[in-house]
mmCIF file of C-alpha atoms in Angstrom:
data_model
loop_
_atom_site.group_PDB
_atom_site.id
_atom_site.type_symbol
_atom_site.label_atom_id
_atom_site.label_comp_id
_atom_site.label_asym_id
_atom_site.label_seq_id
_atom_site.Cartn_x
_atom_site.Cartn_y
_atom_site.Cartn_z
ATOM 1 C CA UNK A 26 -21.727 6.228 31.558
ATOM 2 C CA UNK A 27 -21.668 4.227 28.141
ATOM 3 C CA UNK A 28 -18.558 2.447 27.382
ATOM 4 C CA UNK A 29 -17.679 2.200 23.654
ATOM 5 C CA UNK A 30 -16.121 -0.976 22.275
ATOM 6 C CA UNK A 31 -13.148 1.237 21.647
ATOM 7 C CA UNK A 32 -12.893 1.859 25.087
ATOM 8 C CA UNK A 33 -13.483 -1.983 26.723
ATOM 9 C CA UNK A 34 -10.952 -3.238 24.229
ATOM 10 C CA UNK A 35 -8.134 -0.563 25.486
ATOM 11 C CA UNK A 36 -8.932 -1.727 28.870
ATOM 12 C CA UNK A 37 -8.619 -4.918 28.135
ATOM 13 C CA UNK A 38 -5.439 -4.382 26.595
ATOM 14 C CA UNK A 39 -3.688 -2.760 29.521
ATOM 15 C CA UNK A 40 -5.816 -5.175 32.394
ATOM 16 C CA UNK A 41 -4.016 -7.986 30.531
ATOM 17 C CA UNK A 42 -7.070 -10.096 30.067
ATOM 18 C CA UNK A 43 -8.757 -9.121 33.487
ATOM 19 C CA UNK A 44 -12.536 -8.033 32.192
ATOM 20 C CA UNK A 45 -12.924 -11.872 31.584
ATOM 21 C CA UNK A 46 -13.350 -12.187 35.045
ATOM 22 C CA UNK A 47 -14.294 -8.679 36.522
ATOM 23 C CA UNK A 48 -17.337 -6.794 35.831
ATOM 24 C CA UNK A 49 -16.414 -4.078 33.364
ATOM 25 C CA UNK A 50 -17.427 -1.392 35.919
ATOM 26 C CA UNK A 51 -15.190 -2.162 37.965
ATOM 27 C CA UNK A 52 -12.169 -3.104 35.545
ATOM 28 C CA UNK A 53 -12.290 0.767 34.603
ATOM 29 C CA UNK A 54 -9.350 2.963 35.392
ATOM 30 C CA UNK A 55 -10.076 6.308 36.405
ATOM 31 C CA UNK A 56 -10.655 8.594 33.132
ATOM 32 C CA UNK A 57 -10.318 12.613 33.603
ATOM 33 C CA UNK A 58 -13.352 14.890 34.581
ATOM 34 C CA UNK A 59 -13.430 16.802 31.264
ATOM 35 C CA UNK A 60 -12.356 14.465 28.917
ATOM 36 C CA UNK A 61 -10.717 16.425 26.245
ATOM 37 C CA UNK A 62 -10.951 19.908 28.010
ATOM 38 C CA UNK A 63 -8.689 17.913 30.474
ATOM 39 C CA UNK A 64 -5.976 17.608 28.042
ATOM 40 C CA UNK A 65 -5.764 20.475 26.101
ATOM 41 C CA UNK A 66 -5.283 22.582 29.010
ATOM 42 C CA UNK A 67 -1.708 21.381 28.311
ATOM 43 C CA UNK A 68 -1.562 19.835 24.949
ATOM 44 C CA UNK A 69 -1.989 22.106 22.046
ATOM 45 C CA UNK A 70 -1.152 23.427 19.064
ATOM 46 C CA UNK A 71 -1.804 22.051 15.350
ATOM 47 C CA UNK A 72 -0.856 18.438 16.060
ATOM 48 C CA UNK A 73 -2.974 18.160 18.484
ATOM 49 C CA UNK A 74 -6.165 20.170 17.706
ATOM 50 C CA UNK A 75 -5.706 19.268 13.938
ATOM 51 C CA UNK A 76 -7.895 15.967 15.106
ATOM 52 C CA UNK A 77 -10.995 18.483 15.734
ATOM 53 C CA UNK A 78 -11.326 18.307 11.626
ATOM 54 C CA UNK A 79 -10.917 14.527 11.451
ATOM 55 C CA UNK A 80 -13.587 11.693 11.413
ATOM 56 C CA UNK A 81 -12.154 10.836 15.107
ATOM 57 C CA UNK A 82 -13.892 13.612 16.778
ATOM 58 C CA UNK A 83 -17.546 13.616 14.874
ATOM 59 C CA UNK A 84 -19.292 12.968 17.690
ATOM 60 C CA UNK A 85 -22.533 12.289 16.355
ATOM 61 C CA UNK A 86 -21.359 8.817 15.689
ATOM 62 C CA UNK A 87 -21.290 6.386 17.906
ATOM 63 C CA UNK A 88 -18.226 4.659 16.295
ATOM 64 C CA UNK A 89 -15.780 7.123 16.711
ATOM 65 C CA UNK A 90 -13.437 8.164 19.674
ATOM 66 C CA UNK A 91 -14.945 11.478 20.644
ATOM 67 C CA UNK A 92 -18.444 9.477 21.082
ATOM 68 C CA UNK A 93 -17.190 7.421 23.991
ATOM 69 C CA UNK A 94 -14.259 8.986 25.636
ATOM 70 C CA UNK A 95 -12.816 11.639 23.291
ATOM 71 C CA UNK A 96 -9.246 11.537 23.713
ATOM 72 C CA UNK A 97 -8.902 8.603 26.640
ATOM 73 C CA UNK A 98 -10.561 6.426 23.999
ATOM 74 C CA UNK A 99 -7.356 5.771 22.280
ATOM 75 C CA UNK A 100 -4.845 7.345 24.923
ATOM 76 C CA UNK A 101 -5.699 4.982 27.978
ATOM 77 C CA UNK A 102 -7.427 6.676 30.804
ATOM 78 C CA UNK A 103 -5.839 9.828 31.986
ATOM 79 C CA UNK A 104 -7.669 10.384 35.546
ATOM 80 C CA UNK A 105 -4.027 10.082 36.879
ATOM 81 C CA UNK A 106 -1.793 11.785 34.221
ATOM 82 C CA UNK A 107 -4.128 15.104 35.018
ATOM 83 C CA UNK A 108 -4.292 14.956 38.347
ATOM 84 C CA UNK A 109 -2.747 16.589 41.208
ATOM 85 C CA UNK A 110 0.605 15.086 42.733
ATOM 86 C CA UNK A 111 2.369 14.572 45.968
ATOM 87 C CA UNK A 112 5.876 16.283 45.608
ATOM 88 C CA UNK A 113 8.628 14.008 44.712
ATOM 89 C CA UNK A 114 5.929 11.901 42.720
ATOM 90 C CA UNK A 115 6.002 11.275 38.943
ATOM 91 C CA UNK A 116 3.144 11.809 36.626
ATOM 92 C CA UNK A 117 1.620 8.657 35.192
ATOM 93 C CA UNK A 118 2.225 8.765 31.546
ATOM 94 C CA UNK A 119 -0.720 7.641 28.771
ATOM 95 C CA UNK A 120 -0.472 5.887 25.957
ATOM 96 C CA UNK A 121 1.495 7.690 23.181
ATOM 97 C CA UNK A 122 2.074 6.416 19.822
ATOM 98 C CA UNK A 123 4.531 7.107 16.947
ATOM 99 C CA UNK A 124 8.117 6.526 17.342
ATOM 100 C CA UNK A 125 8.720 7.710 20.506
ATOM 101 C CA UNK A 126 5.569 6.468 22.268
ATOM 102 C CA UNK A 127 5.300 4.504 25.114
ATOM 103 C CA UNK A 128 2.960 1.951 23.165
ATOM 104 C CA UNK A 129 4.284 -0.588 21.376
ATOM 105 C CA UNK A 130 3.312 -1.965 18.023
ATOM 106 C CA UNK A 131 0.786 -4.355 18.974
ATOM 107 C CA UNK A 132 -0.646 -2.071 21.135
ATOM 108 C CA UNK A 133 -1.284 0.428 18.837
ATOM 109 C CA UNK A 134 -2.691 -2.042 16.258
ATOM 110 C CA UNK A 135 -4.759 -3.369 18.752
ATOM 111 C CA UNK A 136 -6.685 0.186 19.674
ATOM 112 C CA UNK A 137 -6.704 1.082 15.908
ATOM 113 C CA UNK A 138 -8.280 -2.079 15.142
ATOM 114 C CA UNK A 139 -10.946 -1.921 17.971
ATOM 115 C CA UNK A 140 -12.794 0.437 15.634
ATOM 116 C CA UNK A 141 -11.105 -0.321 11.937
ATOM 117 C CA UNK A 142 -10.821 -3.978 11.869
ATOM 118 C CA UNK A 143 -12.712 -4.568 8.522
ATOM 119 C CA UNK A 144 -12.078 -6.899 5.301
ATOM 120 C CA UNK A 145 -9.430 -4.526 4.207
ATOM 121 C CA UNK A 146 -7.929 -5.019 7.398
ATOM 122 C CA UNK A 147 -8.610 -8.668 8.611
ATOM 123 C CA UNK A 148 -5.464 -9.795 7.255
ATOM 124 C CA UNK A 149 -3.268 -7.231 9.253
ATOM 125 C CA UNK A 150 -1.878 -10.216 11.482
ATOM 126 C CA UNK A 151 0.966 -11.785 10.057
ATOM 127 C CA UNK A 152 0.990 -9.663 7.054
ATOM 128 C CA UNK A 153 4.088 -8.670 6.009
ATOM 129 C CA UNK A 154 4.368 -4.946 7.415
ATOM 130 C CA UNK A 155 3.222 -6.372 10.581
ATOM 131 C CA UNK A 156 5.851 -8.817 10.922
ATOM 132 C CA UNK A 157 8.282 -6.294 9.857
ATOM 133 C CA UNK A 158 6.880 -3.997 13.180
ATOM 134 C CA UNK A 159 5.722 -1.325 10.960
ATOM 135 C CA UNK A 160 3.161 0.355 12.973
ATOM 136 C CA UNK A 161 -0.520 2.105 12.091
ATOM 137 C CA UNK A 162 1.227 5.778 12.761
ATOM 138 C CA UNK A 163 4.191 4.605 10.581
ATOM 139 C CA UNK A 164 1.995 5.267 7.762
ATOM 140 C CA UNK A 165 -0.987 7.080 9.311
ATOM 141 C CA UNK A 166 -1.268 10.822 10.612
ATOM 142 C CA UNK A 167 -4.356 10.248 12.823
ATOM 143 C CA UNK A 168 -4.769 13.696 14.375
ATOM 144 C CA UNK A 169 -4.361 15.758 11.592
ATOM 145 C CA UNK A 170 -7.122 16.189 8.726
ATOM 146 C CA UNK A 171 -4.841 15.873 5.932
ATOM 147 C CA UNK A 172 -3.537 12.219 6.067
ATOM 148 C CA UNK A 173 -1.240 12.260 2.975
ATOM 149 C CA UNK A 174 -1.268 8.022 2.868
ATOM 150 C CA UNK A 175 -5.070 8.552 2.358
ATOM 151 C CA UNK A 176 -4.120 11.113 -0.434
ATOM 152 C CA UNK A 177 -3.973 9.867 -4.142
ATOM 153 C CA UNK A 178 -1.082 12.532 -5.017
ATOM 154 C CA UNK A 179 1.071 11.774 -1.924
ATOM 155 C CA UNK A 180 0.282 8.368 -0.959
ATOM 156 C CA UNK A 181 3.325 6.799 -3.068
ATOM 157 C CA UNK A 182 6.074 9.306 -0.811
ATOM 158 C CA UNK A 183 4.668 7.325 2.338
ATOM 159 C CA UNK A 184 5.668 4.454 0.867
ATOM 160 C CA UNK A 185 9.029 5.238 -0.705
ATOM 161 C CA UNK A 186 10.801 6.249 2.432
ATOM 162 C CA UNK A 187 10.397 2.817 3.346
ATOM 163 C CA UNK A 188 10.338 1.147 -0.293
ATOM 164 C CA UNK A 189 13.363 3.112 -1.625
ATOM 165 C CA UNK A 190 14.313 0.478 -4.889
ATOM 166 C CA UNK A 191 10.694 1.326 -5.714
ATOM 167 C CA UNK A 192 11.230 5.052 -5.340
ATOM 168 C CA UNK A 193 14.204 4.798 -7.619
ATOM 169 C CA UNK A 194 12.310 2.996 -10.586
ATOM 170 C CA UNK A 195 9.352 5.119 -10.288
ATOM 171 C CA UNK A 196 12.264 8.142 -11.250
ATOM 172 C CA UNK A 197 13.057 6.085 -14.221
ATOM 173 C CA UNK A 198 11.984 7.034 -18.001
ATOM 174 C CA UNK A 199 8.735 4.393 -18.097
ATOM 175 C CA UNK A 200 7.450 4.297 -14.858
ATOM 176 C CA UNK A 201 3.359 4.405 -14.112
ATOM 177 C CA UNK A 202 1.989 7.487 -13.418
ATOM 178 C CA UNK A 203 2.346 7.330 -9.277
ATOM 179 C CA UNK A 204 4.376 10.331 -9.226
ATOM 180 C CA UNK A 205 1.613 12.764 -11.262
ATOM 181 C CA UNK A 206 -0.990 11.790 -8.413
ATOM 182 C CA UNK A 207 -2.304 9.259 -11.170
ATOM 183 C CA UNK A 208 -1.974 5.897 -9.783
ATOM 184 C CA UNK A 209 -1.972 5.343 -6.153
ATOM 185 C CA UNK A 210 -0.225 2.146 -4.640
ATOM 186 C CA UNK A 211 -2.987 0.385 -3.139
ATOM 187 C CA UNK A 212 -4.324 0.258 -6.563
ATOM 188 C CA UNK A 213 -2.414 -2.736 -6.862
ATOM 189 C CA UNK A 214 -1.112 -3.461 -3.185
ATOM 190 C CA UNK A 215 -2.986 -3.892 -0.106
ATOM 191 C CA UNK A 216 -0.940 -2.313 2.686
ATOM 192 C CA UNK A 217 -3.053 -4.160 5.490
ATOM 193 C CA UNK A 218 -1.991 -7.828 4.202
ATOM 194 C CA UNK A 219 -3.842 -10.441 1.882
ATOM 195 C CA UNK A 220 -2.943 -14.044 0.977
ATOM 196 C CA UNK A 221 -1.332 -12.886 -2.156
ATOM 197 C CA UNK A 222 1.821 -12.485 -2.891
ATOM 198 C CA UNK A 223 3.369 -9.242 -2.423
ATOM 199 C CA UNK A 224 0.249 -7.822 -1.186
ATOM 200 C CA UNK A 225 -1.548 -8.172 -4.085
ATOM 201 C CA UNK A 226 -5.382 -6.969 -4.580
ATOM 202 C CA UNK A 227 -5.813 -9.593 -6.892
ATOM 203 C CA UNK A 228 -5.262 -13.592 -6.744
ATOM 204 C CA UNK A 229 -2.128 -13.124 -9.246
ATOM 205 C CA UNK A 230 -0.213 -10.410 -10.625
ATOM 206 C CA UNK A 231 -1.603 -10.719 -13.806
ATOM 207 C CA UNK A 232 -4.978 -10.114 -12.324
ATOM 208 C CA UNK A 233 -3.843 -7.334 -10.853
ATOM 209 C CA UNK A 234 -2.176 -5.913 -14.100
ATOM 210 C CA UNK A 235 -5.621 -6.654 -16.132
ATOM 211 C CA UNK A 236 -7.780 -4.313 -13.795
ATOM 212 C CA UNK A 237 -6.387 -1.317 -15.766
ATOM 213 C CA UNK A 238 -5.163 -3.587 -18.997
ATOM 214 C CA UNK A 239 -8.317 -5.451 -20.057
ATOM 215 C CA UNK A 240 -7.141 -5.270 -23.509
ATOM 216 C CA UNK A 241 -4.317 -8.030 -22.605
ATOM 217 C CA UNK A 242 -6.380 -10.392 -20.428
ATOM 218 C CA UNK A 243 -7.506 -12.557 -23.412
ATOM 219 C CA UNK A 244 -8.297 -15.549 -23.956
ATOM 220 C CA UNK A 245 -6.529 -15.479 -27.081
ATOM 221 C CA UNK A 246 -6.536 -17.946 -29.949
ATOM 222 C CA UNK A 247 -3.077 -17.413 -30.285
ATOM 223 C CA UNK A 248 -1.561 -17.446 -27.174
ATOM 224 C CA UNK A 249 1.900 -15.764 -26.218
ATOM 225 C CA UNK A 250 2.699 -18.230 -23.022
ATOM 226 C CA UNK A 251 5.097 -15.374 -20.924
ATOM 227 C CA UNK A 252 2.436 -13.060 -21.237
ATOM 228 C CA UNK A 253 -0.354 -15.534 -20.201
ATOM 229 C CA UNK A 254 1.771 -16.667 -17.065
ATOM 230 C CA UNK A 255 3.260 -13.608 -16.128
ATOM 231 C CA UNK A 256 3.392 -10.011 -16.992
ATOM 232 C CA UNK A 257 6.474 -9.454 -14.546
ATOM 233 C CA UNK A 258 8.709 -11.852 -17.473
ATOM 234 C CA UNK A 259 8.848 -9.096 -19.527
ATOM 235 C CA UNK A 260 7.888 -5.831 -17.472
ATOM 236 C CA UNK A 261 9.275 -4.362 -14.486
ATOM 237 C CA UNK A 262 5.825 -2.586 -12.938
ATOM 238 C CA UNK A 263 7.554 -0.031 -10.593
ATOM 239 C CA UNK A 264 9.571 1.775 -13.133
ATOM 240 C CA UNK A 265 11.691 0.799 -16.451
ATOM 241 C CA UNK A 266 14.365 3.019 -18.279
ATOM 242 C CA UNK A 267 13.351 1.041 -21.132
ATOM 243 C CA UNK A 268 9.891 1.702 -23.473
ATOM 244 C CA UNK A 269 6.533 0.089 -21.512
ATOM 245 C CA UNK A 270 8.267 -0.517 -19.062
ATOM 246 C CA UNK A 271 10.679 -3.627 -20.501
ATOM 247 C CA UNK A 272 12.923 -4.905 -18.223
ATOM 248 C CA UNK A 273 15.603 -4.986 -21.303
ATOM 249 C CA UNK A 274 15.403 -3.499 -24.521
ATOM 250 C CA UNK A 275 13.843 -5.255 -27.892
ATOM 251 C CA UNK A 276 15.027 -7.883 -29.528
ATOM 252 C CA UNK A 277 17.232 -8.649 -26.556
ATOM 253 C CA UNK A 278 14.472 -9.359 -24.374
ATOM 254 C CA UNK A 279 13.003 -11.722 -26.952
ATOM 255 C CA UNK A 280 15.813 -13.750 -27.566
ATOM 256 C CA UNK A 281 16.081 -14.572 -24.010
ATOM 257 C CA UNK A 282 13.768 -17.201 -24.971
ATOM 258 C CA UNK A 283 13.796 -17.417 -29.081
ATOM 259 C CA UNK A 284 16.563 -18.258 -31.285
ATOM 260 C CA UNK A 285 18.790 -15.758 -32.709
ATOM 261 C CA UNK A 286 18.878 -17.972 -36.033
ATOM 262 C CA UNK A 287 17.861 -15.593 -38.806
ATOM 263 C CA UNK A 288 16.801 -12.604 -36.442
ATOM 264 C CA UNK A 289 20.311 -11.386 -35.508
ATOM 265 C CA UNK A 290 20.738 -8.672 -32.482
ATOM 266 C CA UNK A 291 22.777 -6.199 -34.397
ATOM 267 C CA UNK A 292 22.217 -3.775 -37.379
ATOM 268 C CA UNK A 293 21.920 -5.159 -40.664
ATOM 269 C CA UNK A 294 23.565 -3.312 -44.051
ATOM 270 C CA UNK A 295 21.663 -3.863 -47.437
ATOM 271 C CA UNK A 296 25.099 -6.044 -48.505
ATOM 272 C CA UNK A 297 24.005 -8.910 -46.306
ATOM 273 C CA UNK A 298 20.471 -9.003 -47.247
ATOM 274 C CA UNK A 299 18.978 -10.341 -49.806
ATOM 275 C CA UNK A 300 18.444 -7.999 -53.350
ATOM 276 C CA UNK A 301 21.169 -6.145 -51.653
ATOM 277 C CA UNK A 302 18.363 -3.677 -49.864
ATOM 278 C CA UNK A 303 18.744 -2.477 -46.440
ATOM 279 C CA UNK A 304 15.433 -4.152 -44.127
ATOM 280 C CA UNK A 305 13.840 -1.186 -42.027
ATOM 281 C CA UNK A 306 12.309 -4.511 -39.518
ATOM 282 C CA UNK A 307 15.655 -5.751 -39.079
ATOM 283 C CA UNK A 308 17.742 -2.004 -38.922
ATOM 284 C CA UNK A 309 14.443 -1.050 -36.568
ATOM 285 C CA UNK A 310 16.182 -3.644 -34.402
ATOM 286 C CA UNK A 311 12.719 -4.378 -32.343
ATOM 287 C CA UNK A 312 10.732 -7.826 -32.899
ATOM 288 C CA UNK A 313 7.190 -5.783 -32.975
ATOM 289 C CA UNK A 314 7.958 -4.182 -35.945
ATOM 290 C CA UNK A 315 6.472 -7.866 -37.267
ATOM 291 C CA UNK A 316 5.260 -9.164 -34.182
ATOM 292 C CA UNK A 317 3.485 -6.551 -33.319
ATOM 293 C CA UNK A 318 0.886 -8.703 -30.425
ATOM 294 C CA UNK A 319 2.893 -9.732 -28.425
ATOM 295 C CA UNK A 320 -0.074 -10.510 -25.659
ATOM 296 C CA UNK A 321 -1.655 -12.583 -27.929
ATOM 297 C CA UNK A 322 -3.865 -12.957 -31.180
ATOM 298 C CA UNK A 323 -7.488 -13.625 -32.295
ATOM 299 C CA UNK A 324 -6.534 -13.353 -36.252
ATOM 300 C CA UNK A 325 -6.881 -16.390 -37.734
ATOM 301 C CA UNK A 326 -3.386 -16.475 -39.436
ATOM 302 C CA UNK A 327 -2.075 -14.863 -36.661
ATOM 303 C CA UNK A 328 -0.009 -18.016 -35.310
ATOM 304 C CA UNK A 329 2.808 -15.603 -35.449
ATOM 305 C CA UNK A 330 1.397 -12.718 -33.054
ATOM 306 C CA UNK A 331 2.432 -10.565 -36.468
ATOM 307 C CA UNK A 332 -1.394 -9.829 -36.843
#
């Protein structure tokens, strides 16, 4: 019989260690006869044979479950669970995952990783969700073929019924477009873990920002220093009820940082402007009615950002 790495590393999980010093022959529980005609003689229905139409159960290759042992491969050997019993005796239970499984967290991450553990995932330990004991079938539906996480259009309403705030602004009146099947989280998050903060796919969040908006990256000749640093000083990226996403409304959010002096916040009348005529910049009430780039300029009078 030819054991799959999946396999040796679930036995090694539950022999605590003991194939170090055992052949693995001989470290092997006892697996069923019929390997997955063993356990659908009791388990069925769509949540169960719905993993027939997954990449789990291509048998062909040599990676996946159904090429070593088929459902024991993840499961734990079920030689005793199918088996016949003495009365009075209770029947073993396997592995089972989810939220009422008998495996715990870093048992489940350590079968799912015996076959996934890849760049995208070599950062799993100590990564955030981890710490928090979020678990692979937290997010994951492995045994049926429609994983909705995996999903463009539904992957952000996995996420939101953990990260409600997030839900919230994405409801908002500027929000990216996660919610039209647009924009998928781990466009800009790695769920898995990185070294960046928040889970970031890039270094810093403005390099995360400038994979869609290459337009802003710059360099610049004139450079507008909150928009060079961070993108996050003046935008909120989950959702805004203000225009592109503005954590507060023009010229408020300018003058958080500039002077008021001669660029009041309120309405102007023509009486207290000069010729007596009404300014449409300062009734507009926004600073880009002048300074209209704000990420920066290349124009050589554009010291300003007005050009």
């Amino acid at each position: 019989m030819v054991y799959g790495k999946a396999t040796i590393a679930l036995v090694a999980l539950l022999a605590g260690g003991a194939l170090a010093q055992t052949d693995v022959h001989e470290a092997l529980p006892e697996f069923s006869d019929q390997g997955a005609d063993t356990c659908l003689r009791c388990h069925s229905g769509d949540t169960i044979e719905g993993i027939f139409s997954t990449p789990h159960a291509v048998a062909s290759d040599p990676e996946t479950p159904f090429a070593q042992q088929q459902c024991e491969s993840c499961h734990g050997p079920g030689g005793d669970h199918a088996g016949r019993l003495r009365p009075g005796q209770e029947r073993p239970a396997p592995l089972a995952f989810a939220h009422q499984g008998s495996a715990s967290r870093e048992q489940e991450a350590a079968i799912c990783l015996g076959c996934h553990q890849s760049q995208e995932r070599s950062h799993w330990q100590g990564s955030v969700h981890e710490r928090q004991g979020v678990g692979c079938t937290d997010c994951h539906s492995v045994h049926t073929p429609h994983d909705p996480v995996m999903n463009r259009q539904e992957q952000a309403g996995v996420c939101f019924d953990c990260h409600t705030r997030e839900r919230a602004q994405s409801l908002q009146a500027s929000t990216h477009p996660m919610r039209q099947g647009q924009m998928a989280c781990t466009e800009c998050h790695q769920p898995h873990g990185t070294l960046n903060n928040a889970m970031l796919v890039r270094g810093t969040l403005n390099e995360t920002c400038f994979e869609c908006h290459a337009e802003k990256r710059g360099p610049f000749l004139w450079e507008h220093a909150p928009a060079a640093e961070d993108c996050a000083s003046c935008h909120v990226p989950h959702g805004s009820n203000h225009t592109a996403l503005l954590r507060r409304r023009a010229p408020l959010l300018c003058q958080e940082c500039h002077s008021r002096a001669g660029h009041p916040s309120i309405a102007q009348t023509g009486e207290r402007l000069p010729e007596g005529r009404p300014s449409a910049a300062l009734l507009g009430g926004s600073c880009t009615n002048c300074h209209s780039q704000v990420h920066g300029s290349n124009h050589p009078s554009g010291r300003n950002l007005s050009r």
